[in-house]
GROMACS .gro file of C-alpha atoms in nm:
model
  350
    1MET     CA    1  12.871   9.427   4.768
    2ASP     CA    2  13.200   9.359   4.586
    3LEU     CA    3  13.287   9.017   4.446
    4ALA     CA    4  13.534   8.930   4.723
    5THR     CA    5  13.267   8.990   4.988
    6LEU     CA    6  13.013   8.796   4.781
    7TRP     CA    7  13.248   8.495   4.769
    8PHE     CA    8  13.309   8.515   5.144
    9TRP     CA    9  12.936   8.475   5.206
   10ILE     CA   10  12.908   8.200   4.943
   11THR     CA   11  13.185   8.018   5.131
   12ALA     CA   12  12.992   8.067   5.455
   13ALA     CA   13  12.676   7.932   5.286
   14CYS     CA   14  12.864   7.620   5.170
   15PHE     CA   15  12.979   7.546   5.527
   16ILE     CA   16  12.631   7.616   5.669
   17ILE     CA   17  12.468   7.373   5.423
   18TYR     CA   18  12.742   7.115   5.479
   19PHE     CA   19  12.706   7.118   5.860
   20LEU     CA   20  12.326   7.120   5.827
   21LEU     CA   21  12.319   6.812   5.601
   22GLU     CA   22  12.629   6.615   5.700
   23GLY     CA   23  12.563   6.697   6.067
   24PHE     CA   24  12.266   6.462   6.086
   25ASP     CA   25  12.432   6.175   5.900
   26PHE     CA   26  12.739   6.209   6.129
   27GLY     CA   27  12.496   6.196   6.421
   28VAL     CA   28  12.310   5.887   6.298
   29ASP     CA   29  12.639   5.703   6.248
   30LEU     CA   30  12.761   5.801   6.596
   31LEU     CA   31  12.434   5.689   6.756
   32ARG     CA   32  12.421   5.356   6.572
   33PRO     CA   33  12.619   5.155   6.836
   34MET     CA   34  12.396   5.297   7.112
   35LEU     CA   35  12.060   5.258   6.938
   36ALA     CA   36  12.082   4.931   6.743
   37ARG     CA   37  12.054   4.603   6.932
   38ASN     CA   38  12.077   4.362   6.640
   39GLU     CA   39  12.186   4.345   6.277
   40LYS     CA   40  11.853   4.436   6.121
   41GLU     CA   41  11.831   4.750   6.337
   42ARG     CA   42  12.186   4.847   6.236
   43LYS     CA   43  12.089   4.807   5.870
   44ALA     CA   44  11.774   5.010   5.922
   45LEU     CA   45  11.978   5.295   6.072
   46ILE     CA   46  12.224   5.284   5.782
   47SER     CA   47  11.933   5.294   5.539
   48THR     CA   48  11.809   5.623   5.690
   49ILE     CA   49  12.121   5.804   5.563
   50SER     CA   50  12.250   5.581   5.281
   51PRO     CA   51  12.071   5.776   5.002
   52PHE     CA   52  12.208   6.109   5.127
   53TRP     CA   53  12.554   6.093   5.288
   54ASP     CA   54  12.765   6.110   4.969
   55GLY     CA   55  12.558   6.397   4.830
   56ASN     CA   56  12.597   6.584   5.159
   57GLU     CA   57  12.977   6.564   5.130
   58VAL     CA   58  12.965   6.754   4.802
   59TRP     CA   59  12.925   7.075   5.003
   60VAL     CA   60  13.256   7.044   5.185
   61ILE     CA   61  13.433   6.972   4.854
   62LEU     CA   62  13.260   7.277   4.712
   63ALA     CA   63  13.363   7.492   5.013
   64ALA     CA   64  13.728   7.383   4.980
   65GLY     CA   65  13.722   7.448   4.605
   66VAL     CA   66  13.571   7.794   4.653
   67ILE     CA   67  13.834   7.893   4.911
   68PHE     CA   68  14.114   7.759   4.689
   69ALA     CA   69  13.995   7.952   4.385
   70THR     CA   70  13.879   8.278   4.545
   71PHE     CA   71  14.094   8.314   4.861
   72PRO     CA   72  14.429   8.141   4.792
   73LEU     CA   73  14.608   8.309   5.087
   74TRP     CA   74  14.335   8.193   5.326
   75TYR     CA   75  14.349   7.842   5.178
   76GLY     CA   76  14.729   7.828   5.211
   77ALA     CA   77  14.747   7.964   5.566
   78LEU     CA   78  14.460   7.759   5.705
   79LEU     CA   79  14.555   7.429   5.545
   80THR     CA   80  14.926   7.473   5.614
   81GLY     CA   81  14.865   7.568   5.976
   82MET     CA   82  14.615   7.290   6.046
   83TYR     CA   83  14.750   7.033   5.802
   84PRO     CA   84  14.728   6.734   6.044
   85VAL     CA   85  14.366   6.822   6.126
   86PHE     CA   86  14.255   6.838   5.763
   87THR     CA   87  14.449   6.520   5.681
   88LEU     CA   88  14.265   6.337   5.960
   89ILE     CA   89  13.930   6.474   5.841
   90LEU     CA   90  14.001   6.365   5.482
   91LEU     CA   91  14.117   6.015   5.582
   92SER     CA   92  13.816   5.974   5.811
   93LEU     CA   93  13.571   6.073   5.538
   94LEU     CA   94  13.741   5.834   5.294
   95GLY     CA   95  13.727   5.548   5.545
   96ARG     CA   96  13.363   5.621   5.621
   97GLY     CA   97  13.270   5.612   5.254
   98VAL     CA   98  13.452   5.283   5.201
   99ALA     CA   99  13.282   5.138   5.511
  100PHE     CA  100  12.935   5.218   5.374
  101GLU     CA  101  13.020   5.052   5.043
  102PHE     CA  102  13.206   4.745   5.174
  103ARG     CA  103  13.004   4.655   5.484
  104ALA     CA  104  12.737   4.455   5.302
  105GLN     CA  105  12.977   4.283   5.059
  106VAL     CA  106  13.071   3.990   5.288
  107ASP     CA  107  12.827   3.804   5.514
  108SER     CA  108  13.056   3.781   5.817
  109PRO     CA  109  13.003   3.931   6.167
  110ARG     CA  110  13.375   4.017   6.200
  111TRP     CA  111  13.374   4.188   5.861
  112ARG     CA  112  13.070   4.398   5.956
  113VAL     CA  113  13.214   4.488   6.299
  114PHE     CA  114  13.538   4.607   6.135
  115TRP     CA  115  13.352   4.838   5.896
  116ASP     CA  116  13.112   4.950   6.170
  117VAL     CA  117  13.412   5.064   6.379
  118THR     CA  118  13.566   5.230   6.071
  119SER     CA  119  13.241   5.409   5.997
  120PHE     CA  120  13.200   5.520   6.361
  121LEU     CA  121  13.553   5.665   6.372
  122GLY     CA  122  13.496   5.818   6.027
  123SER     CA  123  13.209   6.016   6.177
  124LEU     CA  124  13.355   6.081   6.524
  125VAL     CA  125  13.684   6.234   6.405
  126PRO     CA  126  13.545   6.493   6.157
  127ALA     CA  127  13.246   6.578   6.379
  128PHE     CA  128  13.493   6.674   6.654
  129LEU     CA  129  13.765   6.827   6.436
  130TRP     CA  130  13.529   7.057   6.246
  131GLY     CA  131  13.458   7.223   6.581
  132VAL     CA  132  13.834   7.256   6.639
  133VAL     CA  133  13.866   7.424   6.298
  134MET     CA  134  13.579   7.665   6.368
  135ALA     CA  135  13.723   7.753   6.712
  136ASN     CA  136  14.059   7.836   6.553
  137LEU     CA  137  13.894   8.036   6.277
  138VAL     CA  138  13.740   8.278   6.527
  139ARG     CA  139  14.038   8.284   6.765
  140GLY     CA  140  14.300   8.302   6.488
  141LEU     CA  141  14.628   8.130   6.416
  142PRO     CA  142  14.988   8.256   6.447
  143ILE     CA  143  15.001   8.397   6.095
  144GLY     CA  144  15.295   8.620   6.006
  145GLU     CA  145  15.383   8.835   5.708
  146GLY     CA  146  15.258   8.706   5.373
  147GLY     CA  147  15.013   8.468   5.540
  148ARG     CA  148  15.286   8.231   5.664
  149TYR     CA  149  15.196   8.003   5.955
  150THR     CA  150  15.457   8.037   6.233
  151GLY     CA  151  15.310   7.809   6.501
  152GLY     CA  152  15.392   7.453   6.601
  153LEU     CA  153  15.229   7.124   6.512
  154PHE     CA  154  14.965   7.141   6.788
  155THR     CA  155  14.953   7.516   6.862
  156TYR     CA  156  14.584   7.518   6.779
  157PHE     CA  157  14.490   7.247   7.033
  158ASP     CA  158  14.389   7.393   7.368
  159GLY     CA  159  14.087   7.398   7.596
  160PHE     CA  160  13.893   7.639   7.375
  161ALA     CA  161  13.946   7.425   7.064
  162VAL     CA  162  13.850   7.107   7.254
  163ILE     CA  163  13.527   7.270   7.380
  164GLY     CA  164  13.456   7.379   7.021
  165GLY     CA  165  13.506   7.021   6.903
  166ALA     CA  166  13.281   6.884   7.178
  167ALA     CA  167  13.012   7.141   7.086
  168THR     CA  168  12.995   7.034   6.720
  169LEU     CA  169  13.013   6.665   6.814
  170LEU     CA  170  12.719   6.688   7.058
  171LEU     CA  171  12.521   6.918   6.830
  172PHE     CA  172  12.554   6.671   6.542
  173MET     CA  173  12.447   6.382   6.767
  174LEU     CA  174  12.137   6.579   6.868
  175HIS     CA  175  12.070   6.666   6.503
  176GLY     CA  176  12.110   6.300   6.402
  177ALA     CA  177  11.875   6.173   6.675
  178ILE     CA  178  11.606   6.420   6.566
  179PHE     CA  179  11.658   6.330   6.199
  180LEU     CA  180  11.585   5.968   6.292
  181LEU     CA  181  11.246   6.076   6.429
  182LEU     CA  182  11.157   6.181   6.073
  183ARG     CA  183  11.301   5.869   5.909
  184LEU     CA  184  11.204   5.578   6.137
  185HIS     CA  185  10.860   5.425   6.157
  186HIS     CA  186  10.666   5.525   6.469
  187GLU     CA  187  10.589   5.165   6.568
  188ASP     CA  188  10.952   5.051   6.580
  189ALA     CA  189  11.141   5.040   6.909
  190LEU     CA  190  11.424   5.227   6.738
  191TYR     CA  191  11.198   5.531   6.708
  192ALA     CA  192  11.135   5.543   7.085
  193ARG     CA  193  11.507   5.498   7.158
  194ALA     CA  194  11.595   5.780   6.916
  195ARG     CA  195  11.356   6.014   7.102
  196ARG     CA  196  11.516   5.936   7.439
  197HIS     CA  197  11.863   5.993   7.293
  198ALA     CA  198  11.752   6.323   7.138
  199LEU     CA  199  11.653   6.450   7.484
  200LEU     CA  200  11.979   6.324   7.638
  201TRP     CA  201  12.215   6.465   7.375
  202GLY     CA  202  12.008   6.782   7.355
  203ALA     CA  203  12.074   6.855   7.724
  204LEU     CA  204  12.446   6.786   7.687
  205ALA     CA  205  12.473   6.988   7.364
  206THR     CA  206  12.298   7.287   7.523
  207ALA     CA  207  12.543   7.294   7.816
  208VAL     CA  208  12.855   7.263   7.599
  209VAL     CA  209  12.738   7.508   7.329
  210LEU     CA  210  12.660   7.771   7.595
  211LEU     CA  211  13.007   7.712   7.748
  212PHE     CA  212  13.166   7.760   7.405
  213VAL     CA  213  12.967   8.081   7.350
  214TYR     CA  214  13.084   8.214   7.688
  215LEU     CA  215  13.450   8.128   7.617
  216GLY     CA  216  13.418   8.283   7.270
  217TYR     CA  217  13.293   8.606   7.428
  218VAL     CA  218  13.572   8.636   7.687
  219ARG     CA  219  13.864   8.500   7.480
  220THR     CA  220  13.801   8.612   7.121
  221ASP     CA  221  13.651   8.893   6.915
  222LEU     CA  222  13.373   8.658   6.805
  223PHE     CA  223  13.084   8.880   6.920
  224HIS     CA  224  13.250   9.219   6.880
  225ASN     CA  225  13.209   9.247   6.502
  226PHE     CA  226  12.830   9.230   6.503
  227GLY     CA  227  12.768   9.596   6.590
  228VAL     CA  228  12.428   9.666   6.750
  229ALA     CA  229  12.310   9.308   6.699
  230GLU     CA  230  12.608   9.130   6.853
  231TRP     CA  231  12.390   8.884   7.046
  232LEU     CA  232  12.131   8.831   6.771
  233PHE     CA  233  12.244   8.502   6.623
  234PRO     CA  234  12.390   8.348   6.943
  235ALA     CA  235  12.059   8.434   7.114
  236LEU     CA  236  11.862   8.279   6.828
  237ALA     CA  237  12.076   7.965   6.850
  238ALA     CA  238  12.008   7.945   7.226
  239LEU     CA  239  11.633   8.000   7.173
  240ASN     CA  240  11.633   7.722   6.916
  241LEU     CA  241  11.798   7.484   7.162
  242ALA     CA  242  11.512   7.559   7.404
  243GLY     CA  243  11.265   7.513   7.116
  244ILE     CA  244  11.410   7.169   7.041
  245TRP     CA  245  11.351   7.056   7.399
  246LEU     CA  246  10.992   7.190   7.389
  247ALA     CA  247  10.914   7.023   7.055
  248LEU     CA  248  11.060   6.689   7.169
  249THR     CA  249  10.861   6.703   7.492
  250LEU     CA  250  10.540   6.771   7.294
  251ARG     CA  251  10.634   6.493   7.045
  252ARG     CA  252  10.634   6.732   6.749
  253ASP     CA  253  10.903   6.583   6.523
  254VAL     CA  254  10.897   6.830   6.232
  255PRO     CA  255  10.926   7.142   6.453
  256ALA     CA  256  11.205   6.965   6.645
  257PHE     CA  257  11.399   6.907   6.322
  258VAL     CA  258  11.336   7.263   6.202
  259THR     CA  259  11.467   7.411   6.528
  260SER     CA  260  11.761   7.170   6.530
  261SER     CA  261  11.849   7.277   6.174
  262LEU     CA  262  11.818   7.646   6.264
  263THR     CA  263  12.051   7.593   6.561
  264VAL     CA  264  12.318   7.456   6.327
  265VAL     CA  265  12.256   7.742   6.082
  266PHE     CA  266  12.272   8.018   6.345
  267SER     CA  267  12.577   7.866   6.517
  268THR     CA  268  12.774   7.852   6.190
  269LEU     CA  269  12.651   8.194   6.083
  270THR     CA  270  12.772   8.334   6.416
  271VAL     CA  271  13.124   8.215   6.336
  272PHE     CA  272  13.134   8.382   5.995
  273LEU     CA  273  12.966   8.702   6.116
  274GLY     CA  274  13.222   8.725   6.394
  275LEU     CA  275  13.502   8.658   6.146
  276PHE     CA  276  13.406   8.923   5.886
  277PRO     CA  277  13.580   9.129   5.746
  278ASN     CA  278  13.865   8.890   5.830
  279VAL     CA  279  13.892   8.544   5.686
  280LEU     CA  280  14.164   8.438   5.932
  281PRO     CA  281  14.278   8.659   6.222
  282SER     CA  282  14.642   8.647   6.328
  283THR     CA  283  14.727   8.599   6.695
  284LEU     CA  284  15.059   8.781   6.628
  285GLY     CA  285  14.893   9.116   6.556
  286ARG     CA  286  14.609   9.271   6.362
  287GLN     CA  287  14.849   9.390   6.091
  288PHE     CA  288  14.891   9.025   5.986
  289ASN     CA  289  14.518   8.947   5.970
  290LEU     CA  290  14.405   8.790   5.646
  291THR     CA  291  14.099   8.985   5.535
  292VAL     CA  292  13.842   8.937   5.263
  293GLN     CA  293  14.013   9.205   5.055
  294ASN     CA  294  14.383   9.127   5.102
  295SER     CA  295  14.348   8.752   5.049
  296ALA     CA  296  14.108   8.748   4.752
  297SER     CA  297  14.202   8.633   4.402
  298GLN     CA  298  14.224   8.865   4.105
  299PRO     CA  299  13.893   9.016   3.977
  300TYR     CA  300  13.913   8.801   3.659
  301THR     CA  301  13.912   8.481   3.872
  302LEU     CA  302  13.626   8.607   4.088
  303HIS     CA  303  13.419   8.691   3.778
  304LEU     CA  304  13.494   8.352   3.623
  305MET     CA  305  13.389   8.176   3.943
  306VAL     CA  306  13.056   8.362   3.938
  307ILE     CA  307  12.983   8.211   3.594
  308VAL     CA  308  13.082   7.864   3.717
  309ALA     CA  309  12.861   7.903   4.025
  310LEU     CA  310  12.560   8.018   3.821
  311ILE     CA  311  12.586   7.699   3.611
  312PHE     CA  312  12.663   7.435   3.873
  313LEU     CA  313  12.501   7.553   4.199
  314PRO     CA  314  12.142   7.518   4.066
  315LEU     CA  315  12.229   7.167   3.938
  316ILE     CA  316  12.367   7.058   4.278
  317ILE     CA  317  12.073   7.205   4.469
  318GLY     CA  318  11.820   7.058   4.225
  319TYR     CA  319  11.974   6.711   4.237
  320GLN     CA  320  11.983   6.705   4.615
  321ALA     CA  321  11.624   6.831   4.648
  322TRP     CA  322  11.510   6.557   4.409
  323ASN     CA  323  11.709   6.295   4.602
  324TYR     CA  324  11.550   6.393   4.935
  325TYR     CA  325  11.206   6.388   4.771
  326VAL     CA  326  11.251   6.040   4.620
  327PHE     CA  327  11.377   5.887   4.948
  328ARG     CA  328  11.132   6.070   5.174
  329GLN     CA  329  10.957   5.756   5.307
  330ARG     CA  330  11.009   5.635   5.661
  331VAL     CA  331  11.228   5.328   5.721
  332ARG     CA  332  11.077   5.026   5.894
  333VAL     CA  333  11.267   4.743   6.060
  334ASP     CA  334  11.105   4.418   5.946
  335GLY     CA  335  11.119   4.072   6.098
  336GLU     CA  336  11.361   3.930   5.844
  337VAL     CA  337  11.726   3.939   5.943
  338GLY     CA  338  11.947   4.111   5.690
  339ARG     CA  339  11.678   4.317   5.519
  340TYR     CA  340  11.488   4.635   5.584
  341THR     CA  341  11.181   4.780   5.423
  342VAL     CA  342  11.097   5.137   5.345
  343ALA     CA  343  10.740   5.235   5.426
  344GLY     CA  344  10.551   5.253   5.100
  345GLY     CA  345  10.652   4.912   4.971
  346HIS     CA  346  11.009   4.965   4.845
  347ASP     CA  347  11.248   4.687   4.961
  348SER     CA  348  11.620   4.728   4.971
  349SER     CA  349  11.939   4.587   5.125
  350ALA     CA  350  12.197   4.788   5.314
   0.00000   0.00000   0.00000
């Protein structure tokens, strides 16, 4: 495997880990208005993701940095073509981060409602738009000679992109509901509500993901680059969706989360397998496709990035593993308004 191909799969791995981790904290934030019935339940839900959400976002920064350094033509064409989409994603993530930090600073219902709405939109917009980006990655953009984007402002918004956005949105809500089953205490009413929502959003996500897979098969080359195993990963993703329903019905929370995680992994892997050896197909003609080889940086840059990755990737992975281990206890909603307790005796404020 040459270095350009290696960096393509490292980029894919960054997106897979990002969607796997940020997917559930997007989902928890989107479910918060539907699950919480009072302030202490809202704080308990926030506390399930508050130790993790900022660390999860590191992976999207890493993915963007890797594309910028190793595939500058891909970075330029994709970000130029979908500039409004990435601007909205960035502003939403910034607003969401500020909302988490500012919400508890003033003891006022109006203040908290404002930041709750900001946080909800900060999860809704990127959860939907990441699906739009993935749909356009596999379908391609109107890229001309030299990787120049030749389309209009909203060329990339059509039914296929909207279905892609709905698929990621619903999949993240399902992933978030199942994550709550691992984080909330069994005796709390929130836990029972999260289980009901997992079944509901699981059914909706299954229908929309299967529709997106069908449209991807008839409208793009998504499944034609796999060779003899063209249905392997889409089939595994579908089997995992069925496995989620079975695990939820049998009240097996850990298997439900494992299958939910594998569904996110296989779905994202399907996109990058279908994309390879391209990094961004052109809808104007195959001769304008940006490929792994024609859009990669110089060998010196690729070698330098390998050294950087060998130093920093183990640090990032180690820190995050330690963080998840430290905050592994279940969250319990107590009887005192404005506070929550973590099972095991640790008290905290949201």
